[in-house]
């Protein structure tokens, strides 16, 4: 019995052949958005209305040999149904892509808001710590009031203990 070839797990598999054609989903999505954008304009409505009016007028008033769609306008109904059957999924695809972009934008906005809140809280804590630190720092007004208190205290002591006369000196104590 012949052995099957050994499969190497350290290498990627060879690509398989596909029966369906491959396409770029982004290119198709951009194309569907352009179509959806055009379908939502007044220009499209005007062109569609003119086309239908010309279709009906031609098939009513043209010579019988040149008419391609008689009165019940079944071919016109088929064309409009075909257009609607393609327009609806393309519009939904465009809306889904827009929803995805909005979701990414909202997520980025949410993360930015979280960072802003964290920064604001950090700055708030820093300001509070600076205020607490400044409460312990000697300010000019506080130092001035301390000097004034000392001067007043010294004046009070002079009044209680008057200075000795100038004739007596302390040279002998030296």
PDB file of C-alpha atoms in Angstrom:
ATOM      1  CA  UNK A   1       0.000   0.000   0.000  1.00  0.00           C
ATOM      2  CA  UNK A   2       1.560   3.333  -1.040  1.00  0.00           C
ATOM      3  CA  UNK A   3       1.899   5.963   1.626  1.00  0.00           C
ATOM      4  CA  UNK A   4       0.290   9.379   1.221  1.00  0.00           C
ATOM      5  CA  UNK A   5       2.755  12.247   0.915  1.00  0.00           C
ATOM      6  CA  UNK A   6       3.619  13.679   4.260  1.00  0.00           C
ATOM      7  CA  UNK A   7       2.040  17.085   5.013  1.00  0.00           C
ATOM      8  CA  UNK A   8       4.468  19.698   6.298  1.00  0.00           C
ATOM      9  CA  UNK A   9       3.004  21.690   9.141  1.00  0.00           C
ATOM     10  CA  UNK A  10       5.752  24.308   9.135  1.00  0.00           C
ATOM     11  CA  UNK A  11       4.838  25.619   5.672  1.00  0.00           C
ATOM     12  CA  UNK A  12       1.644  27.191   4.380  1.00  0.00           C
ATOM     13  CA  UNK A  13      -0.597  25.167   2.149  1.00  0.00           C
ATOM     14  CA  UNK A  14      -0.583  25.763  -1.563  1.00  0.00           C
ATOM     15  CA  UNK A  15      -3.548  27.894  -2.630  1.00  0.00           C
ATOM     16  CA  UNK A  16      -6.526  25.950  -3.913  1.00  0.00           C
ATOM     17  CA  UNK A  17      -8.071  26.668  -7.254  1.00  0.00           C
ATOM     18  CA  UNK A  18     -11.404  28.411  -7.008  1.00  0.00           C
ATOM     19  CA  UNK A  19     -14.377  27.946  -9.240  1.00  0.00           C
ATOM     20  CA  UNK A  20     -15.845  31.373  -8.567  1.00  0.00           C
ATOM     21  CA  UNK A  21     -14.171  34.537  -9.819  1.00  0.00           C
ATOM     22  CA  UNK A  22     -12.278  36.575  -7.230  1.00  0.00           C
ATOM     23  CA  UNK A  23     -12.911  40.263  -6.688  1.00  0.00           C
ATOM     24  CA  UNK A  24     -11.655  43.051  -4.494  1.00  0.00           C
ATOM     25  CA  UNK A  25     -14.321  43.682  -1.838  1.00  0.00           C
ATOM     26  CA  UNK A  26     -13.103  47.238  -1.252  1.00  0.00           C
ATOM     27  CA  UNK A  27     -13.315  48.152  -4.941  1.00  0.00           C
ATOM     28  CA  UNK A  28     -16.778  46.623  -5.149  1.00  0.00           C
ATOM     29  CA  UNK A  29     -17.818  48.477  -1.997  1.00  0.00           C
ATOM     30  CA  UNK A  30     -16.578  51.809  -3.371  1.00  0.00           C
ATOM     31  CA  UNK A  31     -18.422  51.114  -6.632  1.00  0.00           C
ATOM     32  CA  UNK A  32     -21.631  50.315  -4.750  1.00  0.00           C
ATOM     33  CA  UNK A  33     -21.291  53.531  -2.727  1.00  0.00           C
ATOM     34  CA  UNK A  34     -20.932  55.587  -5.908  1.00  0.00           C
ATOM     35  CA  UNK A  35     -24.043  53.961  -7.361  1.00  0.00           C
ATOM     36  CA  UNK A  36     -26.002  54.424  -4.121  1.00  0.00           C
ATOM     37  CA  UNK A  37     -24.877  58.053  -3.969  1.00  0.00           C
ATOM     38  CA  UNK A  38     -26.084  58.588  -7.552  1.00  0.00           C
ATOM     39  CA  UNK A  39     -29.414  56.807  -6.912  1.00  0.00           C
ATOM     40  CA  UNK A  40     -30.123  59.228  -4.108  1.00  0.00           C
ATOM     41  CA  UNK A  41     -29.853  62.364  -6.252  1.00  0.00           C
ATOM     42  CA  UNK A  42     -32.391  64.483  -8.029  1.00  0.00           C
ATOM     43  CA  UNK A  43     -30.430  63.983 -11.265  1.00  0.00           C
ATOM     44  CA  UNK A  44     -31.201  60.243 -11.159  1.00  0.00           C
ATOM     45  CA  UNK A  45     -34.898  60.915 -10.583  1.00  0.00           C
ATOM     46  CA  UNK A  46     -35.019  63.362 -13.507  1.00  0.00           C
ATOM     47  CA  UNK A  47     -33.209  60.949 -15.854  1.00  0.00           C
ATOM     48  CA  UNK A  48     -35.382  58.018 -14.747  1.00  0.00           C
ATOM     49  CA  UNK A  49     -38.558  60.061 -15.228  1.00  0.00           C
ATOM     50  CA  UNK A  50     -37.466  61.243 -18.687  1.00  0.00           C
ATOM     51  CA  UNK A  51     -36.545  57.699 -19.703  1.00  0.00           C
ATOM     52  CA  UNK A  52     -39.918  56.328 -18.623  1.00  0.00           C
ATOM     53  CA  UNK A  53     -41.800  59.181 -20.329  1.00  0.00           C
ATOM     54  CA  UNK A  54     -39.860  58.651 -23.568  1.00  0.00           C
ATOM     55  CA  UNK A  55     -40.396  54.879 -23.319  1.00  0.00           C
ATOM     56  CA  UNK A  56     -44.165  55.258 -22.901  1.00  0.00           C
ATOM     57  CA  UNK A  57     -44.521  57.986 -25.548  1.00  0.00           C
ATOM     58  CA  UNK A  58     -42.458  56.029 -28.071  1.00  0.00           C
ATOM     59  CA  UNK A  59     -44.363  52.798 -27.492  1.00  0.00           C
ATOM     60  CA  UNK A  60     -47.729  54.559 -27.744  1.00  0.00           C
ATOM     61  CA  UNK A  61     -47.194  56.972 -30.663  1.00  0.00           C
ATOM     62  CA  UNK A  62     -44.422  55.362 -32.746  1.00  0.00           C
ATOM     63  CA  UNK A  63     -45.336  53.324 -35.861  1.00  0.00           C
ATOM     64  CA  UNK A  64     -46.366  49.775 -34.939  1.00  0.00           C
ATOM     65  CA  UNK A  65     -43.281  48.327 -36.629  1.00  0.00           C
ATOM     66  CA  UNK A  66     -40.887  50.344 -34.404  1.00  0.00           C
ATOM     67  CA  UNK A  67     -42.600  49.673 -31.066  1.00  0.00           C
ATOM     68  CA  UNK A  68     -40.861  47.140 -28.810  1.00  0.00           C
ATOM     69  CA  UNK A  69     -43.163  47.241 -25.783  1.00  0.00           C
ATOM     70  CA  UNK A  70     -46.927  47.417 -26.301  1.00  0.00           C
ATOM     71  CA  UNK A  71     -49.435  48.974 -23.898  1.00  0.00           C
ATOM     72  CA  UNK A  72     -49.210  46.964 -20.711  1.00  0.00           C
ATOM     73  CA  UNK A  73     -45.480  47.857 -20.911  1.00  0.00           C
ATOM     74  CA  UNK A  74     -44.364  44.521 -19.533  1.00  0.00           C
ATOM     75  CA  UNK A  75     -40.768  45.034 -20.679  1.00  0.00           C
ATOM     76  CA  UNK A  76     -40.682  48.450 -18.920  1.00  0.00           C
ATOM     77  CA  UNK A  77     -41.996  46.802 -15.747  1.00  0.00           C
ATOM     78  CA  UNK A  78     -39.323  44.133 -16.056  1.00  0.00           C
ATOM     79  CA  UNK A  79     -36.580  46.756 -16.512  1.00  0.00           C
ATOM     80  CA  UNK A  80     -37.767  48.755 -13.488  1.00  0.00           C
ATOM     81  CA  UNK A  81     -37.954  45.584 -11.382  1.00  0.00           C
ATOM     82  CA  UNK A  82     -34.444  44.633 -12.485  1.00  0.00           C
ATOM     83  CA  UNK A  83     -33.154  48.105 -11.633  1.00  0.00           C
ATOM     84  CA  UNK A  84     -34.837  47.960  -8.202  1.00  0.00           C
ATOM     85  CA  UNK A  85     -33.550  44.445  -7.513  1.00  0.00           C
ATOM     86  CA  UNK A  86     -29.969  45.659  -8.022  1.00  0.00           C
ATOM     87  CA  UNK A  87     -30.394  49.065  -6.419  1.00  0.00           C
ATOM     88  CA  UNK A  88     -31.670  47.791  -3.074  1.00  0.00           C
ATOM     89  CA  UNK A  89     -28.703  45.508  -2.252  1.00  0.00           C
ATOM     90  CA  UNK A  90     -26.215  48.101  -3.470  1.00  0.00           C
ATOM     91  CA  UNK A  91     -27.798  50.721  -1.226  1.00  0.00           C
ATOM     92  CA  UNK A  92     -27.741  48.299   1.719  1.00  0.00           C
ATOM     93  CA  UNK A  93     -24.074  47.500   1.060  1.00  0.00           C
ATOM     94  CA  UNK A  94     -23.252  51.214   0.989  1.00  0.00           C
ATOM     95  CA  UNK A  95     -25.171  51.726   4.242  1.00  0.00           C
ATOM     96  CA  UNK A  96     -23.313  48.834   5.893  1.00  0.00           C
ATOM     97  CA  UNK A  97     -19.976  50.315   4.856  1.00  0.00           C
ATOM     98  CA  UNK A  98     -21.049  53.697   6.238  1.00  0.00           C
ATOM     99  CA  UNK A  99     -22.132  52.019   9.486  1.00  0.00           C
ATOM    100  CA  UNK A 100     -18.706  50.388   9.741  1.00  0.00           C
ATOM    101  CA  UNK A 101     -16.987  53.747   9.232  1.00  0.00           C
ATOM    102  CA  UNK A 102     -19.270  55.352  11.818  1.00  0.00           C
ATOM    103  CA  UNK A 103     -18.538  52.547  14.276  1.00  0.00           C
ATOM    104  CA  UNK A 104     -14.788  53.082  13.876  1.00  0.00           C
ATOM    105  CA  UNK A 105     -15.237  56.848  14.259  1.00  0.00           C
ATOM    106  CA  UNK A 106     -17.363  56.411  17.390  1.00  0.00           C
ATOM    107  CA  UNK A 107     -14.796  54.026  18.866  1.00  0.00           C
ATOM    108  CA  UNK A 108     -11.982  56.494  18.195  1.00  0.00           C
ATOM    109  CA  UNK A 109     -14.054  59.320  19.691  1.00  0.00           C
ATOM    110  CA  UNK A 110     -14.788  57.205  22.766  1.00  0.00           C
ATOM    111  CA  UNK A 111     -11.097  56.416  23.260  1.00  0.00           C
ATOM    112  CA  UNK A 112     -10.194  60.086  22.794  1.00  0.00           C
ATOM    113  CA  UNK A 113     -12.828  61.071  25.360  1.00  0.00           C
ATOM    114  CA  UNK A 114     -11.442  58.505  27.808  1.00  0.00           C
ATOM    115  CA  UNK A 115      -7.937  59.925  27.327  1.00  0.00           C
ATOM    116  CA  UNK A 116      -9.250  63.464  27.801  1.00  0.00           C
ATOM    117  CA  UNK A 117     -11.054  62.478  30.997  1.00  0.00           C
ATOM    118  CA  UNK A 118      -7.934  60.735  32.309  1.00  0.00           C
ATOM    119  CA  UNK A 119      -5.810  63.792  31.469  1.00  0.00           C
ATOM    120  CA  UNK A 120      -8.321  66.093  33.153  1.00  0.00           C
ATOM    121  CA  UNK A 121      -8.380  63.946  36.297  1.00  0.00           C
ATOM    122  CA  UNK A 122      -4.576  63.870  36.351  1.00  0.00           C
ATOM    123  CA  UNK A 123      -4.361  67.647  35.987  1.00  0.00           C
ATOM    124  CA  UNK A 124      -7.000  68.090  38.684  1.00  0.00           C
ATOM    125  CA  UNK A 125      -4.964  65.942  41.089  1.00  0.00           C
ATOM    126  CA  UNK A 126      -1.805  67.877  40.202  1.00  0.00           C
ATOM    127  CA  UNK A 127      -3.503  71.234  40.822  1.00  0.00           C
ATOM    128  CA  UNK A 128      -4.843  69.968  44.139  1.00  0.00           C
ATOM    129  CA  UNK A 129      -1.387  68.805  45.201  1.00  0.00           C
ATOM    130  CA  UNK A 130       0.107  72.154  44.172  1.00  0.00           C
ATOM    131  CA  UNK A 131      -2.507  73.971  46.231  1.00  0.00           C
ATOM    132  CA  UNK A 132      -1.757  71.770  49.205  1.00  0.00           C
ATOM    133  CA  UNK A 133       1.945  72.376  48.707  1.00  0.00           C
ATOM    134  CA  UNK A 134       1.428  76.116  48.415  1.00  0.00           C
ATOM    135  CA  UNK A 135      -0.478  76.054  51.671  1.00  0.00           C
ATOM    136  CA  UNK A 136       2.785  75.025  53.372  1.00  0.00           C
ATOM    137  CA  UNK A 137       4.986  77.585  51.574  1.00  0.00           C
ATOM    138  CA  UNK A 138       5.755  80.849  53.307  1.00  0.00           C
ATOM    139  CA  UNK A 139       4.261  83.693  51.316  1.00  0.00           C
ATOM    140  CA  UNK A 140       5.373  87.318  51.374  1.00  0.00           C
ATOM    141  CA  UNK A 141       2.301  88.370  53.345  1.00  0.00           C
ATOM    142  CA  UNK A 142       2.843  85.640  55.929  1.00  0.00           C
ATOM    143  CA  UNK A 143       6.524  86.569  56.382  1.00  0.00           C
ATOM    144  CA  UNK A 144       5.583  90.258  56.694  1.00  0.00           C
ATOM    145  CA  UNK A 145       2.997  89.449  59.354  1.00  0.00           C
ATOM    146  CA  UNK A 146       5.571  87.320  61.233  1.00  0.00           C
ATOM    147  CA  UNK A 147       8.106  90.187  61.141  1.00  0.00           C
ATOM    148  CA  UNK A 148       5.479  92.622  62.366  1.00  0.00           C
ATOM    149  CA  UNK A 149       4.611  90.269  65.201  1.00  0.00           C
ATOM    150  CA  UNK A 150       8.301  89.993  66.127  1.00  0.00           C
ATOM    151  CA  UNK A 151       8.760  93.762  66.016  1.00  0.00           C
ATOM    152  CA  UNK A 152       5.702  94.228  68.210  1.00  0.00           C
ATOM    153  CA  UNK A 153       6.970  91.594  70.635  1.00  0.00           C
ATOM    154  CA  UNK A 154      10.373  93.305  70.801  1.00  0.00           C
ATOM    155  CA  UNK A 155       8.701  96.662  71.475  1.00  0.00           C
ATOM    156  CA  UNK A 156       6.626  95.051  74.207  1.00  0.00           C
ATOM    157  CA  UNK A 157       9.792  93.654  75.838  1.00  0.00           C
ATOM    158  CA  UNK A 158      11.493  97.071  75.707  1.00  0.00           C
ATOM    159  CA  UNK A 159       8.589  98.584  77.513  1.00  0.00           C
ATOM    160  CA  UNK A 160       8.752  95.864  80.188  1.00  0.00           C
ATOM    161  CA  UNK A 161      12.571  95.857  80.391  1.00  0.00           C
ATOM    162  CA  UNK A 162      13.751  99.383  79.682  1.00  0.00           C
ATOM    163  CA  UNK A 163      17.242  99.721  78.253  1.00  0.00           C
ATOM    164  CA  UNK A 164      20.085 100.589  80.646  1.00  0.00           C
ATOM    165  CA  UNK A 165      21.540 104.033  80.634  1.00  0.00           C
ATOM    166  CA  UNK A 166      24.192 104.742  78.072  1.00  0.00           C
ATOM    167  CA  UNK A 167      26.890 105.559  80.697  1.00  0.00           C
ATOM    168  CA  UNK A 168      27.233 101.982  81.696  1.00  0.00           C
ATOM    169  CA  UNK A 169      28.974  99.909  79.132  1.00  0.00           C
ATOM    170  CA  UNK A 170      29.622  96.283  78.997  1.00  0.00           C
ATOM    171  CA  UNK A 171      33.294  96.595  78.103  1.00  0.00           C
ATOM    172  CA  UNK A 172      34.340  95.096  81.385  1.00  0.00           C
ATOM    173  CA  UNK A 173      32.388  91.949  80.703  1.00  0.00           C
ATOM    174  CA  UNK A 174      34.352  91.194  77.643  1.00  0.00           C
TER     175      UNK A 174
END
